[in-house]
Coordinates of C-alpha atoms in Angstrom, one line a residue:
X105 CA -2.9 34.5 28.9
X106 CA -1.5 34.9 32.2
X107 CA 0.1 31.1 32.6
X108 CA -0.5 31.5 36.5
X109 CA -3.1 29.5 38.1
X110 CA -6.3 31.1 40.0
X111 CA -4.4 29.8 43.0
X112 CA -1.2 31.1 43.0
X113 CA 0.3 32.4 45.5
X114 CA 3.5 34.0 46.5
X115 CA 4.4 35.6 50.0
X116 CA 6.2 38.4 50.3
X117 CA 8.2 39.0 53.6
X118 CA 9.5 42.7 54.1
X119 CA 12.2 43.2 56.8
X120 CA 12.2 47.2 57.4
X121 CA 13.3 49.4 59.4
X122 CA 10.4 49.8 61.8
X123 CA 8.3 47.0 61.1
X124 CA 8.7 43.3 60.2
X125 CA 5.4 41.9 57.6
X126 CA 4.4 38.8 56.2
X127 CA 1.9 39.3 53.3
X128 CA 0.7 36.1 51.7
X129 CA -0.7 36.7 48.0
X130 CA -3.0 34.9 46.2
X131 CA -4.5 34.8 42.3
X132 CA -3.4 34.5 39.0
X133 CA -4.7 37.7 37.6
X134 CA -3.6 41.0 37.9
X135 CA -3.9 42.3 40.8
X136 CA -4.3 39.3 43.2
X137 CA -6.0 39.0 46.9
X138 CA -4.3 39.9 50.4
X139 CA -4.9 36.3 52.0
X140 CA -2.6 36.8 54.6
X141 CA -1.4 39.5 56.5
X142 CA 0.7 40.4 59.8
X143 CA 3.0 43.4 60.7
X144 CA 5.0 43.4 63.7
X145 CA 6.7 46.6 65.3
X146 CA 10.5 45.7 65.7
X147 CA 12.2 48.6 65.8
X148 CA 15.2 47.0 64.3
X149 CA 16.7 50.4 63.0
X150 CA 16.1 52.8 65.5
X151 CA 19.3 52.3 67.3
X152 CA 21.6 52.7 63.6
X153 CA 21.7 56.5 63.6
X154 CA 23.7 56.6 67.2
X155 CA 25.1 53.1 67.2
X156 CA 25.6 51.7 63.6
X157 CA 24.1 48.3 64.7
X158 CA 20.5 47.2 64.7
X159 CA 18.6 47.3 68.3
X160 CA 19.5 44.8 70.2
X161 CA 15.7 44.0 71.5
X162 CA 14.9 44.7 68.0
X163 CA 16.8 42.0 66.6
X164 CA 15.7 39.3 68.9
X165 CA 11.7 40.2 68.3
X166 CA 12.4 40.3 64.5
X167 CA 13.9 36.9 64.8
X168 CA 11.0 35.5 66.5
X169 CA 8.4 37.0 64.6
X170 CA 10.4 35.6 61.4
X171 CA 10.4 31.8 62.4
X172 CA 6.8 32.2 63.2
X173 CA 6.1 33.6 59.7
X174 CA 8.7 30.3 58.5
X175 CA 6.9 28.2 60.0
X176 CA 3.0 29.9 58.9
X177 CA 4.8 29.6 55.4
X178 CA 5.4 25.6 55.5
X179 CA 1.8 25.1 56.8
X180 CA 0.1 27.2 54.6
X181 CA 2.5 25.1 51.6
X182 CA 3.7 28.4 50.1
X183 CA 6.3 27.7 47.6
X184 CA 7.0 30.8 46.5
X185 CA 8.7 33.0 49.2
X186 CA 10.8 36.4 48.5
X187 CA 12.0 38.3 51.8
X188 CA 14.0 41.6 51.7
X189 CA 15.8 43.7 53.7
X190 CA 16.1 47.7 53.7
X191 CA 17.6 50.7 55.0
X192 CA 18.4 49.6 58.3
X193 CA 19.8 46.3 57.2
X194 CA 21.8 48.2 54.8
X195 CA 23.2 51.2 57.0
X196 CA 23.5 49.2 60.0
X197 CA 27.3 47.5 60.7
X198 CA 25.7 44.0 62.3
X199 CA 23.3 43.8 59.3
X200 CA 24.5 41.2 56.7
X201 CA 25.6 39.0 59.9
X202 CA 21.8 39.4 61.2
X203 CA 21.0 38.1 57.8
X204 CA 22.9 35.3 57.5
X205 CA 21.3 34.2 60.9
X206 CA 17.9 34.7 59.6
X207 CA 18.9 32.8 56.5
X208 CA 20.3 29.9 58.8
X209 CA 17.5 30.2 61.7
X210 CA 14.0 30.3 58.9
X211 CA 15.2 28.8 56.1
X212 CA 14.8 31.5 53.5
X213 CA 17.1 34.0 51.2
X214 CA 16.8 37.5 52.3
X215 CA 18.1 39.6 49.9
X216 CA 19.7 43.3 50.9
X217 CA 18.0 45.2 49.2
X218 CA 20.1 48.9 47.2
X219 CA 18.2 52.5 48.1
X220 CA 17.5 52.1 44.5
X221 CA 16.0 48.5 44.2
X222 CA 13.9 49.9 47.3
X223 CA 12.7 52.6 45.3
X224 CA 11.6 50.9 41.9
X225 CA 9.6 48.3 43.5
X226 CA 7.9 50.9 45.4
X227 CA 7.7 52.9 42.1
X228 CA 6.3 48.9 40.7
X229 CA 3.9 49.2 43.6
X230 CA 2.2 52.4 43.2
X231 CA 2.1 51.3 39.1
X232 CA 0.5 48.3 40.1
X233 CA -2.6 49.9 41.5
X234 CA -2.7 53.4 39.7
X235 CA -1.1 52.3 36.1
X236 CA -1.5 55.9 34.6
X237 CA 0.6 57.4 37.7
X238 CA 2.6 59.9 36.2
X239 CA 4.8 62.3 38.7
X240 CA 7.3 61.9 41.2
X241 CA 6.6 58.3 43.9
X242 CA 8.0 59.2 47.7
X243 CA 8.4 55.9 50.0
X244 CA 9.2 57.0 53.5
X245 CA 10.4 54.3 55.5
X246 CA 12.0 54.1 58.9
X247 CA 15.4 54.9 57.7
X248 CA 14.8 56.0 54.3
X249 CA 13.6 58.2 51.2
X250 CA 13.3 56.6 48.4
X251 CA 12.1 59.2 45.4
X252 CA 11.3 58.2 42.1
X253 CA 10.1 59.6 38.9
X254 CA 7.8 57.8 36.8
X255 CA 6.0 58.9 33.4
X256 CA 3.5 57.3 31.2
X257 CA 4.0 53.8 33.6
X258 CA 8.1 54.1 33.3
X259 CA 10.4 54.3 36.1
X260 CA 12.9 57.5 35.5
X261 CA 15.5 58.7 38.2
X262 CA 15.3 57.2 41.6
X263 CA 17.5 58.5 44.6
X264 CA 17.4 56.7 48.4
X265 CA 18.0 59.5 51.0
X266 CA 18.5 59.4 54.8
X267 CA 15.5 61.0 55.6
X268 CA 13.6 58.3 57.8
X269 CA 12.0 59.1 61.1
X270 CA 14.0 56.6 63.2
X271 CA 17.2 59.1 62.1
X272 CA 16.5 62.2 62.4
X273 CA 13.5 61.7 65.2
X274 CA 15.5 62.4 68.6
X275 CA 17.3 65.7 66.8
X276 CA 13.8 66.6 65.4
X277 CA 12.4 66.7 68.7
X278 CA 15.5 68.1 70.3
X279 CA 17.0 71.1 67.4
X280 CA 13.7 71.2 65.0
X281 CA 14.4 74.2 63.3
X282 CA 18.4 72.7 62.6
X283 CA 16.6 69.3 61.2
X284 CA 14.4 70.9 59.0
X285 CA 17.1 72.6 57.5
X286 CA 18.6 69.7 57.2
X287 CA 15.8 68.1 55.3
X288 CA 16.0 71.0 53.2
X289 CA 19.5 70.1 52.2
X290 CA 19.0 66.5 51.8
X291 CA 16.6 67.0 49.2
X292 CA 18.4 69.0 47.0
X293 CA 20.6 66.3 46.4
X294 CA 17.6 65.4 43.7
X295 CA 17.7 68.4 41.5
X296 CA 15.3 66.7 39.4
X297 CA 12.6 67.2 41.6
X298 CA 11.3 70.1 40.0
X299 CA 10.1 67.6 37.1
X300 CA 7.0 67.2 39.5
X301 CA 5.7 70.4 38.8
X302 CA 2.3 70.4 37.9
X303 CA 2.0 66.3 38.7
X304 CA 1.4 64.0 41.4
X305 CA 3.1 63.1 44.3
X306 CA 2.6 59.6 45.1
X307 CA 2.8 58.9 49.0
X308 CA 4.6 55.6 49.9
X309 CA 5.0 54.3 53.6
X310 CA 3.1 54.1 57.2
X311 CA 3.9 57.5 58.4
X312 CA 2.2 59.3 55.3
X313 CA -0.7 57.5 55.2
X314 CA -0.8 58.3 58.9
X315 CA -0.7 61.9 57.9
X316 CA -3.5 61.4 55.5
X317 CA -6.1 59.5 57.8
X318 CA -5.3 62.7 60.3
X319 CA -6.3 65.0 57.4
X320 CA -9.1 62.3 56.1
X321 CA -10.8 61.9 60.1
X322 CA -9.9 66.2 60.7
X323 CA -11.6 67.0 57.4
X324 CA -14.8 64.6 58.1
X325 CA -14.4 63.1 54.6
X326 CA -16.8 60.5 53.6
X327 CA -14.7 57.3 52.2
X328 CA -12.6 56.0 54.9
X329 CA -10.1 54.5 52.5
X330 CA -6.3 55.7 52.0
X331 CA -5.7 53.7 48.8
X332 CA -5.7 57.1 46.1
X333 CA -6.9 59.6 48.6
X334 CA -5.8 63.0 47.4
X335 CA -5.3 66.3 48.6
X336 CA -4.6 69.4 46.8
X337 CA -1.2 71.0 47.0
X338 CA -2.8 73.9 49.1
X339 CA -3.8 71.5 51.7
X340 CA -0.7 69.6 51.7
X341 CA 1.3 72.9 52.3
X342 CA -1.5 74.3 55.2
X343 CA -1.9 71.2 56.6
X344 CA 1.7 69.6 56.8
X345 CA 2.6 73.1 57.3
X346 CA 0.7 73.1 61.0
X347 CA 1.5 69.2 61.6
X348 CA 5.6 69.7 61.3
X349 CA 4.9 72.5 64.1
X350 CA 3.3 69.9 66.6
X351 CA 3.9 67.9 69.3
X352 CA 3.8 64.2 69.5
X353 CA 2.0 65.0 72.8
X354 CA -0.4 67.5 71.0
X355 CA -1.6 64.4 68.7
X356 CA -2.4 61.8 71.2
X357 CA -5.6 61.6 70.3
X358 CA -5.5 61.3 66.7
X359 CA -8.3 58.5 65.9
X360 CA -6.8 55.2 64.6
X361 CA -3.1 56.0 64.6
X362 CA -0.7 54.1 66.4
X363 CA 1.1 56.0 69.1
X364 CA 4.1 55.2 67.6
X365 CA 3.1 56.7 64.2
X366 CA 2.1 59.8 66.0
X367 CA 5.6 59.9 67.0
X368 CA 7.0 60.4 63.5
X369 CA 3.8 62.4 62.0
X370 CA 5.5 66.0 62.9
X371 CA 8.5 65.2 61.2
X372 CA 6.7 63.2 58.0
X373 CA 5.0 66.8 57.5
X374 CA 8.4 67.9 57.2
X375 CA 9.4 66.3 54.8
X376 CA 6.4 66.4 52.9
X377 CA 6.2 69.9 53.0
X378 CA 9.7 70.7 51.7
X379 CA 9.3 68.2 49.1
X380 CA 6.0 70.0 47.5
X381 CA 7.6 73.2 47.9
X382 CA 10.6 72.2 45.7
X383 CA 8.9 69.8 43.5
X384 CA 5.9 72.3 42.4
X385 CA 3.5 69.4 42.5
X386 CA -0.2 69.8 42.4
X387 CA -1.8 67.2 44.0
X388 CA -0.6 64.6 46.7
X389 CA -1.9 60.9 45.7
X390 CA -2.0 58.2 48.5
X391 CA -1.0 54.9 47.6
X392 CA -1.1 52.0 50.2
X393 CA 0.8 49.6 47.5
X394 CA 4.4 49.9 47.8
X395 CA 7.4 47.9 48.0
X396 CA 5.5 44.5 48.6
X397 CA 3.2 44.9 46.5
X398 CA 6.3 45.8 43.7
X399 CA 7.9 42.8 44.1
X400 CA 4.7 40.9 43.1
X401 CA 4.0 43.1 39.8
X402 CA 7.8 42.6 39.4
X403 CA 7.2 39.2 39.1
X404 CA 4.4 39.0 37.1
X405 CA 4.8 38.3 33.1
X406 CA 5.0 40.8 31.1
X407 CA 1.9 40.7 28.9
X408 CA -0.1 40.2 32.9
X409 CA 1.1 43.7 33.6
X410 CA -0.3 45.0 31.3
X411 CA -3.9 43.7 31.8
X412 CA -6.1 46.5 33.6
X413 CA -6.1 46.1 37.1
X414 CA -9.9 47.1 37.6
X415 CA -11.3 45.1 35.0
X416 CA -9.8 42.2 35.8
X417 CA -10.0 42.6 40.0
X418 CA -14.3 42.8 38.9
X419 CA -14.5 39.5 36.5
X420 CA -12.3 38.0 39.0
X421 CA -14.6 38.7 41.3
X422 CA -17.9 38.0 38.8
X423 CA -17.2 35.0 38.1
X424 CA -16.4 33.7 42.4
X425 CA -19.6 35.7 43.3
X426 CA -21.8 36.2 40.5
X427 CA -24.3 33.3 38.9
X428 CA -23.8 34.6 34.7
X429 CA -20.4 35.6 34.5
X430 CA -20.6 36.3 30.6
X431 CA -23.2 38.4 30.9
X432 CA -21.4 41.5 31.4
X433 CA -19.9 41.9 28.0
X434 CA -23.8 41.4 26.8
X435 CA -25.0 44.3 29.4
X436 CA -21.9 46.9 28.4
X437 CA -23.4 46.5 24.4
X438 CA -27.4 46.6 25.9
X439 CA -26.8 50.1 28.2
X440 CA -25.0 51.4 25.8
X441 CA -27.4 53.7 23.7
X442 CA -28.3 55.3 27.3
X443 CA -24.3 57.0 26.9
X444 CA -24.3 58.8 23.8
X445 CA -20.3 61.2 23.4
X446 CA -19.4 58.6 26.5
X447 CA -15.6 58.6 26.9
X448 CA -13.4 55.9 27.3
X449 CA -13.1 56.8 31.7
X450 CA -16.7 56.2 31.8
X451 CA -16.9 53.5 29.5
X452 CA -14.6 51.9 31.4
X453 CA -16.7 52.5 34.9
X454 CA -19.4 51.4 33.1
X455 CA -17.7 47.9 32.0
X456 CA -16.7 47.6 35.9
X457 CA -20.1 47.9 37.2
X458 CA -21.7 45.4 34.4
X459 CA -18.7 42.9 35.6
X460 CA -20.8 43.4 39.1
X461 CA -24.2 43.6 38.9
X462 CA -24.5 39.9 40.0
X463 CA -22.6 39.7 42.9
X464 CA -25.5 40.5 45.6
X465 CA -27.6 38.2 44.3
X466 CA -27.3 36.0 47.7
X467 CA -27.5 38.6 50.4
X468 CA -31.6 39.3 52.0
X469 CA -33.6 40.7 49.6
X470 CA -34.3 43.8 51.8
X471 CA -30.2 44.4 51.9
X472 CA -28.9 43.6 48.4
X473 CA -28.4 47.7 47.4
X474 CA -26.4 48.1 50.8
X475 CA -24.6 45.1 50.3
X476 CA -23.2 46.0 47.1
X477 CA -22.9 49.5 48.2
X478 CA -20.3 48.0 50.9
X479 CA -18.6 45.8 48.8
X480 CA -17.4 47.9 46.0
X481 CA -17.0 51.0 48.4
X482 CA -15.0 49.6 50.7
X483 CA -13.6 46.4 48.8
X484 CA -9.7 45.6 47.7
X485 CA -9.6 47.3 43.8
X486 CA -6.9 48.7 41.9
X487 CA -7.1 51.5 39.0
X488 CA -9.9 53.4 40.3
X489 CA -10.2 56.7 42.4
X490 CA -12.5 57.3 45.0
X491 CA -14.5 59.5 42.6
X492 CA -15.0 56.6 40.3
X493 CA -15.2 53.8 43.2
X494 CA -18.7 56.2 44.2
X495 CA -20.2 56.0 40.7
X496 CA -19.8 52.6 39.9
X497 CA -21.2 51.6 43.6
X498 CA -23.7 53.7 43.3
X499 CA -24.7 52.9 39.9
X500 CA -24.9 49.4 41.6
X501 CA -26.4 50.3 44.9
X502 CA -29.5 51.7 42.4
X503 CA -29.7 48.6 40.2
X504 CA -30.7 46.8 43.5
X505 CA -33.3 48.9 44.3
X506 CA -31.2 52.0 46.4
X507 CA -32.4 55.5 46.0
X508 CA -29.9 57.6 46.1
X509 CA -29.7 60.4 48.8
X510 CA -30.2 58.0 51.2
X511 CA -28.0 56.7 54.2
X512 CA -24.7 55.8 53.4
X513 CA -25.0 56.7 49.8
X514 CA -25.9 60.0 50.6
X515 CA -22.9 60.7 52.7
X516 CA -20.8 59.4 49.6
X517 CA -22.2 61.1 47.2
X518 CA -20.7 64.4 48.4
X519 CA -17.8 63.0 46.4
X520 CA -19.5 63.4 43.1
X521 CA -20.6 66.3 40.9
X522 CA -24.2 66.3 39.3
X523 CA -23.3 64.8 36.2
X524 CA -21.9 62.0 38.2
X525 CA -25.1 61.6 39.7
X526 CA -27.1 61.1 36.9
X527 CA -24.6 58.7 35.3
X528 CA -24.8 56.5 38.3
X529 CA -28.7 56.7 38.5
X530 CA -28.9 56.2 34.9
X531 CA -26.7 53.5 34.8
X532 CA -28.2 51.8 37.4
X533 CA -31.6 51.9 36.6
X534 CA -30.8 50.6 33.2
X535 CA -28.6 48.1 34.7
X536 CA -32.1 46.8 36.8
X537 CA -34.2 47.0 33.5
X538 CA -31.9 45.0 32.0
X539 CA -31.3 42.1 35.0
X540 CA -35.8 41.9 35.2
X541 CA -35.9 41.4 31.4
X542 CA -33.5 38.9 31.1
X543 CA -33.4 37.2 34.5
X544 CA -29.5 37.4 34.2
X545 CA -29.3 35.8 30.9
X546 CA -27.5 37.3 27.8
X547 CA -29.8 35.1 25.8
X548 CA -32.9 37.2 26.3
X549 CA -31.3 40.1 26.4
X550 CA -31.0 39.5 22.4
X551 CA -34.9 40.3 22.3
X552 CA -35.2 43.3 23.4
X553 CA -32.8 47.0 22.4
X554 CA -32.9 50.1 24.0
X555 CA -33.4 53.6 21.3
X556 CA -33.0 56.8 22.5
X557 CA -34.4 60.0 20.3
X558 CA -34.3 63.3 21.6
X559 CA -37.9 63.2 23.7
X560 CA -38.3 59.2 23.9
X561 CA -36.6 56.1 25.1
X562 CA -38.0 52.9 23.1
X563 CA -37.6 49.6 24.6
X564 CA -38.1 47.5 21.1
X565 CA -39.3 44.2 21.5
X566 CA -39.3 41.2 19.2
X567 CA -43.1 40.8 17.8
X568 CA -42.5 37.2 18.2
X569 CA -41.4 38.2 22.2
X570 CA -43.8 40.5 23.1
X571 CA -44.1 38.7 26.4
X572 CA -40.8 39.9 28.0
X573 CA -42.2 43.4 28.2
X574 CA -44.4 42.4 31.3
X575 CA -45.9 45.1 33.6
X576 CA -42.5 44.6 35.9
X577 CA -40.5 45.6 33.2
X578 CA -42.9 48.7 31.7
X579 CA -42.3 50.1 35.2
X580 CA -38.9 49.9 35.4
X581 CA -38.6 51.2 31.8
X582 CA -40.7 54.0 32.7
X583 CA -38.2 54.5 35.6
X584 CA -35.4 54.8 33.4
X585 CA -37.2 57.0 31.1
X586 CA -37.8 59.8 33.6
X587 CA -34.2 59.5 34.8
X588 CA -33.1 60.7 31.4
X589 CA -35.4 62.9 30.8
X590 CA -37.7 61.3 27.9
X591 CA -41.1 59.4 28.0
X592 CA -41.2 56.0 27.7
X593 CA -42.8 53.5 24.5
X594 CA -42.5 49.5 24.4
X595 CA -42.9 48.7 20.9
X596 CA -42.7 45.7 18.5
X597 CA -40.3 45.1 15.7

């Protein structure tokens, strides 16, 4: 379907304003594995607001780092190489001659890219990991703003503003009160803006998700993961309210954030802060996919774009990790009668965690329910919230034997409501019923059903296979059983 092989890859080389990256791609499927990865603070623009020419120590670091990532590239036999260029590139006076040296120096095109290329593929980026994003995308770079609307997975108006730290950060420091104003200003140059109200914003860039780890580590929140993290437009006012009034010096030690990050934090709050209050948005959505990520969905066929990131991340995955691949689609049908009214969200959880209940099948028996805990909590997924990253792990974390409340899963389960809770015990313990009756085939799966009534949960047996329902597997129905609330009856038929 896809007509790209399991081991493609495609690296992605992203010359900004601050920083210099290689990431190296690699999968045919939807939303394919980081394999590579190196970042590498240049500073190239932070001498183009007072100068109009990139930083001279800048440059010659950028050029270094760049023929080392040429020369990673021919040893690692990637074929398939796209490098771009931003805002400082663009704004800065020296910039197409710095290309052309690059181009002559490494070997590769660079191409330049417009404010408004820069902001669809980082618009393509945020689809590519949360496809039903629907509100206004912000990517704040080192010398830019690129703001995009998007609705029902379409890009709408996009507008690049000089609103990047490395521009305004000596003034901010110097005339803050004049520089918010500023921002102020800027941002009216997108009247549109106000099309966000009641949506998302979805955070691009290194200095928001800075700002969000602050709020994330301040706020002692359980899931240390950026990728969809959200915070409610209350907080988002309060707390970039309090940042844009700080010191660098007053946030020196903020956990886990470079010092040059801090740097810019005051002045990201700014912005953030004047954007919510003239967008009217409601909630602020982290996404750690952006530009890069963009130009590989970009590049991807169209019928590939339109596969579901999650589902196809976890047989991906299934079929590298697990020993019966095929057995999911056999083990969504068998859990089913446990879900009666389900909706498609939680059918769709549901599918997930089937497409993984094999792939801790290797680790100690005494550490399979943490290992799949730490896998799915903390592993590389698209489409999926942090909400429903907890109930499919957890649902997971039980079918290896976890008992929820405990350790690690009980810290995450603050995330979930009650009704979550029971789906993912339910879930779980059916999923383990299921795995000890069939010994993770689908074949003997066909033997046995599942029927709910209103006080009992019958586990119906071929008469011919009466043998499956050993003692083993009368327990664990009886498990299950209590966990929705019914008594529990093996019977022929």
């Amino acid at each position: 379907m896809t007509n790209r092989p399991s081991d493609h890859r495609i690296a992605i080389i992203d010359i900004g304003s601050n920083s210099v990256r290689l990431v190296v791609f690699e999968g045919g499927g939807r939303f394919p594995a980081i394999a590579f990865n190196e970042k590498v603070m240049c500073g190239l623009g932070r001498s183009v607001a007072a100068t109009r020419r990139l930083h001279p120590d800048g440059m010659v670091l950028a050029l270094q780092t760049l023929e080392r990532f040429a020369l990673l590239l021919r040893e690692m036999r990637i074929k398939e190489v796209r490098a771009v260029a931003t805002a400082a590139m663009r704004d800065a006076e020296n910039g197409r001659a710095f290309i052309e040296a690059i181009e002559a120096r490494c070997g590769f095109p660079v191409d330049l890219l417009s404010g408004g290329e820069e902001g669809r593929y980082s618009a393509m980026g945020v689809l590519a990991g949360i496809p039903e994003a629907d509100g206004i995308v912000g990517d704040l770079g080192g010398g830019s703003l690129e703001l995009v609307n998007v609705q029902a997975g379409a890009i709408g108006e996009a507008i690049t503003l000089p609103l990047g730290p490395l521009l305004l950060m000596d003034d901010f420091v110097k005339k803050r009160t004049a520089v918010i104003a500023r921002i102020a200003e800027t941002l009216q140059q997108a009247p549109w803006l106000g099309a966000g109200k009641g949506r998302d914003f979805y955070a691009v860039g290194g200095a928001w998700r800075a700002l969000a780890r602050l709020h994330l580590e301040r706020g002692n929140y359980p899931l240390h993961i950026l990728q969809h993290y959200e915070m409610s437009r209350a907080e988002v006012l309060e707390f970039c309210g309090a940042l844009a009034g700080m010191s660098a010096q007053s946030l020196v030690k903020a956990p886990r954030i470079a010092q040059r990050r801090l740097e810019s934090l005051p002045m990201a709050a700014a912005v953030m802060r004047r954007i919510f209050e003239l967008s009217g948005c409601r909630r602020l959505v982290i996404s750690a996919l952006g530009l890069r990520e963009g130009l590989v969905y970009a590049a991807m066929p169209e019928e590939l774009r339109k596969v579901d990131p999650l589902i196809d991340a976890c047989g991906d995955i299934a079929k590298r990790s697990g020993r019966f691949a095929e057995h999911a689609d056999k083990l969504l049908e068998w859990t089913a009668p446990l879900f009666a009214n389900e909706n498609a969200v939680d059918k769709r959880l549901r599918h997930a965690a089937c497409l993984l209940s094999d792939v801790a099948w290797q680790g100690h028996p005494d550490y399979r329910a943490e290992k799949v805990l730490s896998e799915v909590l903390y592993g590389r997924f698209g489409g999926i919230d942090h909400r429903g990253a907890v109930k499919v792990a957890l649902a997971l974390y039980v079918a290896y034997g976890g008992t929820l409340g405990e350790g690690v899963a009980g810290n995450v389960e603050r995330l979930l409501n009650n009704g979550d809770r029971n789906w993912s015990r339910t879930l779980g313990l059916g999923l383990r019923l299921a795995q000890r009756i069939s010994g993770g085939t689908s074949s003997a799966l066909r033997f046995a059903r599942l029927e709910m009534t209103a006080d009992t949960l019958f586990l119906k047996v071929q008469e011919t296979r009466q043998a499956i329902a050993g003692e083993v597997v009368c327990r664990r129905l009886d498990a299950l059983a209590k966990a929705v609330g019914r008594k529990s009856a093996a019977l022929p038929e």
